[in-house]
Tab-separated table of N, CA and C in Angstrom:
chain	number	residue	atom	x	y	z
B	1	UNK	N	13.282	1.402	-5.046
B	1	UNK	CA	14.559	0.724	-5.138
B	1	UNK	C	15.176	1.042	-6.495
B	2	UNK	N	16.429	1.474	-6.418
B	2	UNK	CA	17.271	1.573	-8.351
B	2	UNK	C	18.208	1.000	-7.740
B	3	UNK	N	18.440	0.175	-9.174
B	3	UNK	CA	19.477	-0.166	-9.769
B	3	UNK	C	19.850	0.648	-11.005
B	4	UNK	N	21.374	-0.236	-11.480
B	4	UNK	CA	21.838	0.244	-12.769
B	4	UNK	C	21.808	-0.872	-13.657
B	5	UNK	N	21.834	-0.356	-15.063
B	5	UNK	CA	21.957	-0.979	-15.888
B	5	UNK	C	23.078	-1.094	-16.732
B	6	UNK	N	23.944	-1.805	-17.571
B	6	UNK	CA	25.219	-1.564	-18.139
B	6	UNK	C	25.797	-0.596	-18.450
B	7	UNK	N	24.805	0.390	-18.642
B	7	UNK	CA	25.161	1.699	-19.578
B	7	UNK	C	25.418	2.647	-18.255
B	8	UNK	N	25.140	1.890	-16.545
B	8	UNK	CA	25.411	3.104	-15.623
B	8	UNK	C	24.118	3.941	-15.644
B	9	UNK	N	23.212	3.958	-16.428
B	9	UNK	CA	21.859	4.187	-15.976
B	9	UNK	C	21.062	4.081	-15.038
B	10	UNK	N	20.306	4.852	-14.546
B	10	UNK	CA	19.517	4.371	-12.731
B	10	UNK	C	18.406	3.509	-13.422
B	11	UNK	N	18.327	3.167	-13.269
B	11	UNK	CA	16.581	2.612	-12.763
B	11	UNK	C	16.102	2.379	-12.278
B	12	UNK	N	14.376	2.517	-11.737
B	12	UNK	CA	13.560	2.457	-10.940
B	12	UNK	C	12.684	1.296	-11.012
B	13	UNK	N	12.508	0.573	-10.233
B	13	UNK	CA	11.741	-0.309	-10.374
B	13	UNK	C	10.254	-0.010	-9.343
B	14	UNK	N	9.071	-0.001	-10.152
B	14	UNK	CA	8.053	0.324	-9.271
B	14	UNK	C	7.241	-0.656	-8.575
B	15	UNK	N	6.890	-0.205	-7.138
B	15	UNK	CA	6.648	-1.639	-6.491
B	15	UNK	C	5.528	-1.517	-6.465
B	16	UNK	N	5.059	-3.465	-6.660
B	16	UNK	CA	3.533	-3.327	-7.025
B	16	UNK	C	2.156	-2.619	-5.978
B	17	UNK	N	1.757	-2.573	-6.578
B	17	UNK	CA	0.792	-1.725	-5.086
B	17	UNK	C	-0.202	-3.056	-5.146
B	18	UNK	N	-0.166	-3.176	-3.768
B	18	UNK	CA	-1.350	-3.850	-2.984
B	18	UNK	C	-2.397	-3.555	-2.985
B	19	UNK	N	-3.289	-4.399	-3.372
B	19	UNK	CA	-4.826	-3.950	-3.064
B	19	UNK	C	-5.818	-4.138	-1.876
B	20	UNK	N	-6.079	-2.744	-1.553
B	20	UNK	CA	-6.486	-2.782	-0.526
B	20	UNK	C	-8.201	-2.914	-0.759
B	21	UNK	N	-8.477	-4.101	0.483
B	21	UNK	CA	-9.940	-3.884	0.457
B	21	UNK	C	-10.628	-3.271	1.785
B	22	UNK	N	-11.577	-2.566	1.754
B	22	UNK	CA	-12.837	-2.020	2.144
B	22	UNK	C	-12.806	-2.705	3.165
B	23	UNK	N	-13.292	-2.350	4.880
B	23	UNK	CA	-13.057	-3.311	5.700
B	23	UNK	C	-14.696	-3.910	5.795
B	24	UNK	N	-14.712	-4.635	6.349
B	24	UNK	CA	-16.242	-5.891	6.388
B	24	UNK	C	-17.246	-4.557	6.947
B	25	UNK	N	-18.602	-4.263	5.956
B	25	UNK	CA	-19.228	-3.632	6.788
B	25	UNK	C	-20.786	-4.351	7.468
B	26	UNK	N	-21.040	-3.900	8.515
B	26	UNK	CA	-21.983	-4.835	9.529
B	26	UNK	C	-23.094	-4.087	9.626
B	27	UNK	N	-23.941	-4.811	9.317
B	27	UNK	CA	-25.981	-4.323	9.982
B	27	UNK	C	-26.352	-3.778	11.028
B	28	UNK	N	-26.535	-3.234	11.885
B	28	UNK	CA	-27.709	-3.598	12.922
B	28	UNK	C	-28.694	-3.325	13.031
B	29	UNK	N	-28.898	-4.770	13.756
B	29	UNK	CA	-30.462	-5.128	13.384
B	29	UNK	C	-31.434	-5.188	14.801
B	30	UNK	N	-32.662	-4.131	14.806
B	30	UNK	CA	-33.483	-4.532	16.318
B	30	UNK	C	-34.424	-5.694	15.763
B	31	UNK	N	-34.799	-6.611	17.303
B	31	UNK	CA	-35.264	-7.773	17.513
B	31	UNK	C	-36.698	-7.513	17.953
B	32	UNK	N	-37.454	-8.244	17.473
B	32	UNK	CA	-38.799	-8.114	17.998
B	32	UNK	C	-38.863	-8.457	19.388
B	33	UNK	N	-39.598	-8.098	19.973
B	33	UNK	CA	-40.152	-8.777	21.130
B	33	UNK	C	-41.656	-8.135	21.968
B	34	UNK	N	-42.429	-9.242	22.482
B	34	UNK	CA	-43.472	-8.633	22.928
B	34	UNK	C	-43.791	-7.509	23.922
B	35	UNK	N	-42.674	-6.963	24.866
B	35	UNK	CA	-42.787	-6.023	25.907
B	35	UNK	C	-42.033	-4.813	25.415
B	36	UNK	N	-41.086	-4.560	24.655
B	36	UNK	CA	-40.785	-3.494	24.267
B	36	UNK	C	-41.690	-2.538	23.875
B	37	UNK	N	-42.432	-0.925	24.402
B	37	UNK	CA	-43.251	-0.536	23.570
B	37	UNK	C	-43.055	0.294	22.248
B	38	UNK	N	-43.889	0.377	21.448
B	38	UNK	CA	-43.161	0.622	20.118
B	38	UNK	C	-42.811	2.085	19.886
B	39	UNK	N	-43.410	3.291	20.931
B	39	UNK	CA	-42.883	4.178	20.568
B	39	UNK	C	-41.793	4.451	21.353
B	40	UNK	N	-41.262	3.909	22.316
B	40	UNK	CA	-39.585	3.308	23.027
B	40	UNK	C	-38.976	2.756	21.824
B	41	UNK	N	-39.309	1.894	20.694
B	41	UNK	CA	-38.426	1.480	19.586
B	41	UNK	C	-38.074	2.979	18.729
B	42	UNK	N	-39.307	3.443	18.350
B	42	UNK	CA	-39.092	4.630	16.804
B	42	UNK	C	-38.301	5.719	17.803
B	43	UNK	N	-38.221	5.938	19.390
B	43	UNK	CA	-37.038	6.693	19.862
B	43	UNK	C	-35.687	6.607	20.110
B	44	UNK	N	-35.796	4.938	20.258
B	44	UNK	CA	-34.147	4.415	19.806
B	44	UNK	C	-33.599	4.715	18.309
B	45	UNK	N	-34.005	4.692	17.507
B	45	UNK	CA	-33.764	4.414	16.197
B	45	UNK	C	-33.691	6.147	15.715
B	46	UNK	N	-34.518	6.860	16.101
B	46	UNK	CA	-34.303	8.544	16.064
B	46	UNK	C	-32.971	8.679	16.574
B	47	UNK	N	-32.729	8.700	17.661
B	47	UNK	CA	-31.709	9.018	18.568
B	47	UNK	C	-30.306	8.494	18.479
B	48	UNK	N	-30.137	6.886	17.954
B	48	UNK	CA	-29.047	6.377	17.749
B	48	UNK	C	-28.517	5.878	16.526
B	49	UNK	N	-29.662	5.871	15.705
B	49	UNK	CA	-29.546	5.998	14.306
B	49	UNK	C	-29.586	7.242	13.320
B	50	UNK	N	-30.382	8.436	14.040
B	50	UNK	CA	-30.188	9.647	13.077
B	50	UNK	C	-31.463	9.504	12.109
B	51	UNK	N	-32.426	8.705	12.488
B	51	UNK	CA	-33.431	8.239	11.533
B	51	UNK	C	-34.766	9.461	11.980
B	52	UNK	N	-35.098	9.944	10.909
B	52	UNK	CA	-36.460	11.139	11.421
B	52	UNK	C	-37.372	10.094	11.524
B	53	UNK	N	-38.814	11.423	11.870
B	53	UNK	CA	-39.477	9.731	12.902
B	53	UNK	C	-40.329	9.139	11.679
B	54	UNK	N	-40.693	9.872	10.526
B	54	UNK	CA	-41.587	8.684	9.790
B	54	UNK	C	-40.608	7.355	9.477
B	55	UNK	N	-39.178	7.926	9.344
B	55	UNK	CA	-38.179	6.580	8.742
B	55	UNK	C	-38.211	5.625	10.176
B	56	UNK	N	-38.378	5.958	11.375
B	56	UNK	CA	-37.931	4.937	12.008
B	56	UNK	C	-39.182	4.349	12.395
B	57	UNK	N	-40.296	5.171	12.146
B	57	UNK	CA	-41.653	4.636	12.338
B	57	UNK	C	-41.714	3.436	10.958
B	58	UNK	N	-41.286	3.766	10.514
B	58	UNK	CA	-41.410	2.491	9.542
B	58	UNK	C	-40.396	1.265	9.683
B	59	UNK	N	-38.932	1.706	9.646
B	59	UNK	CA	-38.451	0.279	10.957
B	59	UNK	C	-38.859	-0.386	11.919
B	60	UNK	N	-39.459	0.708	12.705
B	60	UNK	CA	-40.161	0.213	14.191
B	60	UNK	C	-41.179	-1.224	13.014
B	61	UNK	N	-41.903	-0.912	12.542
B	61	UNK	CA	-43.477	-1.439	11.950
B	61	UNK	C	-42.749	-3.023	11.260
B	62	UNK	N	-41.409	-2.630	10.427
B	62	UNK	CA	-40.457	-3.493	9.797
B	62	UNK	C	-40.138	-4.613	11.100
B	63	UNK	N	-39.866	-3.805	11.993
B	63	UNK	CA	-39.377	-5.178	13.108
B	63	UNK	C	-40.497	-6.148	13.964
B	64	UNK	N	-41.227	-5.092	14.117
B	64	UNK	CA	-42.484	-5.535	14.581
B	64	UNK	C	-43.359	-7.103	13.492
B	65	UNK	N	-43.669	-6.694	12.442
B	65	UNK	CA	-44.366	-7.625	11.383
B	65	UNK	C	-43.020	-8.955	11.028
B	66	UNK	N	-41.965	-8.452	10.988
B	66	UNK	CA	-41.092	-9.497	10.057
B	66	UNK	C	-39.874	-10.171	11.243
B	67	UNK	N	-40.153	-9.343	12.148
B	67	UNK	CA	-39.474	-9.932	13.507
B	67	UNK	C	-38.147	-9.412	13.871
B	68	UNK	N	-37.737	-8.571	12.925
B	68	UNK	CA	-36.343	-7.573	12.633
B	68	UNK	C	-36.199	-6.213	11.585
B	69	UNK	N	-35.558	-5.874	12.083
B	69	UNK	CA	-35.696	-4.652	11.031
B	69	UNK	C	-33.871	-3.927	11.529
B	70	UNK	N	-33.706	-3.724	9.892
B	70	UNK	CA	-31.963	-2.715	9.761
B	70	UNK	C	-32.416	-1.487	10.015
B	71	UNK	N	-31.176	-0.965	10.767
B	71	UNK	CA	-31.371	0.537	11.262
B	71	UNK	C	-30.149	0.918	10.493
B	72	UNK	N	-29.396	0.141	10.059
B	72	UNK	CA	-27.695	0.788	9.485
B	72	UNK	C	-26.886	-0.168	9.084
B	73	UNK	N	-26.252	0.573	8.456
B	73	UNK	CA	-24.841	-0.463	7.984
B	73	UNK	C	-23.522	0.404	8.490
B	74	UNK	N	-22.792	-0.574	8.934
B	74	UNK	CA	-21.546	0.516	9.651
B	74	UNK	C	-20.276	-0.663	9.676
B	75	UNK	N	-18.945	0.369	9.656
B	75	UNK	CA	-17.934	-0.154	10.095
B	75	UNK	C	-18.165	-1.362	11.556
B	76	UNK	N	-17.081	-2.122	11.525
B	76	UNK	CA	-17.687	-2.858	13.179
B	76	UNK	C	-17.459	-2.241	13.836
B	77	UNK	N	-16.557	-1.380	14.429
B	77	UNK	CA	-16.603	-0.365	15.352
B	77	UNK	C	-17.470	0.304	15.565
B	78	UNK	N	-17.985	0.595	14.689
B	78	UNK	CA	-19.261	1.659	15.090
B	78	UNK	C	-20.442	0.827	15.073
B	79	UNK	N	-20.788	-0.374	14.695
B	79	UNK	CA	-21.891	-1.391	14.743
B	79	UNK	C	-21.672	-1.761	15.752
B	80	UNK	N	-20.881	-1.853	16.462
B	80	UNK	CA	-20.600	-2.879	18.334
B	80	UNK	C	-21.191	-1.608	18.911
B	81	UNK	N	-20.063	-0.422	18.819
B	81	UNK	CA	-20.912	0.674	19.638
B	81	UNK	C	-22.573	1.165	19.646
B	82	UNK	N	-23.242	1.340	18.550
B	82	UNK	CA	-24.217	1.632	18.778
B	82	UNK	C	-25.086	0.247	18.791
B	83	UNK	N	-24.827	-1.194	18.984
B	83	UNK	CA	-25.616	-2.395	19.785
B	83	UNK	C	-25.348	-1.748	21.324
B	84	UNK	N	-24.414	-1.742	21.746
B	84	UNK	CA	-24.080	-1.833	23.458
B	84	UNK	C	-24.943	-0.397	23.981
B	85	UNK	N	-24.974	1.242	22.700
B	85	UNK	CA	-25.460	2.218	23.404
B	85	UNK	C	-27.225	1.070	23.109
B	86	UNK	N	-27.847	1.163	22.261
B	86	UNK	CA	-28.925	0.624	22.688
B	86	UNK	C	-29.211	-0.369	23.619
B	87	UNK	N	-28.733	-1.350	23.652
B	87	UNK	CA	-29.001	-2.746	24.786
B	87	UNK	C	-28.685	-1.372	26.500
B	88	UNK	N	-27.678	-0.875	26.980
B	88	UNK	CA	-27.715	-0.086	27.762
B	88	UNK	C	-29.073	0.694	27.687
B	89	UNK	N	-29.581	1.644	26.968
B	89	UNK	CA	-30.412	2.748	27.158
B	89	UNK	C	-31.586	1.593	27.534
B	90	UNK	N	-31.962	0.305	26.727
B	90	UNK	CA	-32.944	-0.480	26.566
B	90	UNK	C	-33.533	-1.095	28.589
B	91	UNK	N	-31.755	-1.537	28.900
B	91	UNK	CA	-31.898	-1.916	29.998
B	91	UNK	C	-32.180	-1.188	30.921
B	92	UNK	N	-31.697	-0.086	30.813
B	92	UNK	CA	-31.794	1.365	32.005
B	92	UNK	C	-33.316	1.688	32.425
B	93	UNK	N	-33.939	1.931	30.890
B	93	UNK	CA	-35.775	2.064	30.653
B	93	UNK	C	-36.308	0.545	31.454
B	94	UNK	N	-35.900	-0.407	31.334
B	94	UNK	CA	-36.519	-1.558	31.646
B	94	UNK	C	-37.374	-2.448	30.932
B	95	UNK	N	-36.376	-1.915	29.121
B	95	UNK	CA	-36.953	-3.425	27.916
B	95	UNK	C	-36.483	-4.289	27.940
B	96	UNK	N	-36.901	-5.127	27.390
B	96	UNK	CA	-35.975	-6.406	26.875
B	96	UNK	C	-35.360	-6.181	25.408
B	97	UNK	N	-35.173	-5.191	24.978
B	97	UNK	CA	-35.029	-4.709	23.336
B	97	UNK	C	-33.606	-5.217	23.133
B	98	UNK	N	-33.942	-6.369	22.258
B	98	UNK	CA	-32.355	-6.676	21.771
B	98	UNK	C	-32.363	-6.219	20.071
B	99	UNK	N	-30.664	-5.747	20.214
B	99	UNK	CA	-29.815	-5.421	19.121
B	99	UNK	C	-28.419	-5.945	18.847
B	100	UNK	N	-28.587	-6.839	17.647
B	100	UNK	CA	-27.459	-7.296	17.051
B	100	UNK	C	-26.907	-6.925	15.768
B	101	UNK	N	-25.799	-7.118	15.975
B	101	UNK	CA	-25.257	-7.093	14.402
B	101	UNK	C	-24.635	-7.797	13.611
B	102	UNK	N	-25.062	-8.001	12.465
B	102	UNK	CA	-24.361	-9.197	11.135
B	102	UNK	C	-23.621	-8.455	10.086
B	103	UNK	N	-22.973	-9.230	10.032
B	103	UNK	CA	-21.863	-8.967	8.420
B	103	UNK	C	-23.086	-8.576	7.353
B	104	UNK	N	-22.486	-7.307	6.793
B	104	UNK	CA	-23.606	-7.453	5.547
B	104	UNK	C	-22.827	-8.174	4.156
């Protein structure tokens, strides 16, 4: 936006910039449970996480002992999507493997 000033001068007035924040990023997290078997977990977590297998062998072990274990932190878009591709692949096989996700 310019204006002038007495002298017929332009001036610019600069508009403040907004600060933008970072959008909310989200966990997901697999759920323990007793019928899931565990090398069906360390192949979810390869496959939909990108995790090689000692890293997801050690999530798998993380969810197993402490009752949960993070596979990622992601935009929510991409945290909804890869809960629904696992809970699908989980149900198809015939686990009960649940995956949720929290605000980190």
């Amino acid at each position: 936006m310019a204006t002038k000033d007495d002298n017929g001068t332009a001036l610019v007035q600069r508009e403040q910039k907004q600060e933008v924040k970072p959008p909310p990023m989200y966990q997901v997290l697999l759920l323990n449970d007793d019928y899931t078997p565990m090398e069906f977990v360390v192949a979810i977590i390869q496959e939909y996480f990108n995790k090689d297998r000692e890293t997801a062998t050690q999530i798998m072990l993380k969810v197993h002992r402490d009752g949960k274990g993070m596979c990622g932190i992601y935009p929510k878009d991409i945290a909804c999507t890869k809960v629904e591709l696992v809970l699908t692949h989980a149900r198809k096989a015939g686990h009960p493997l649940q995956c949720v996700m929290e605000e980190a």
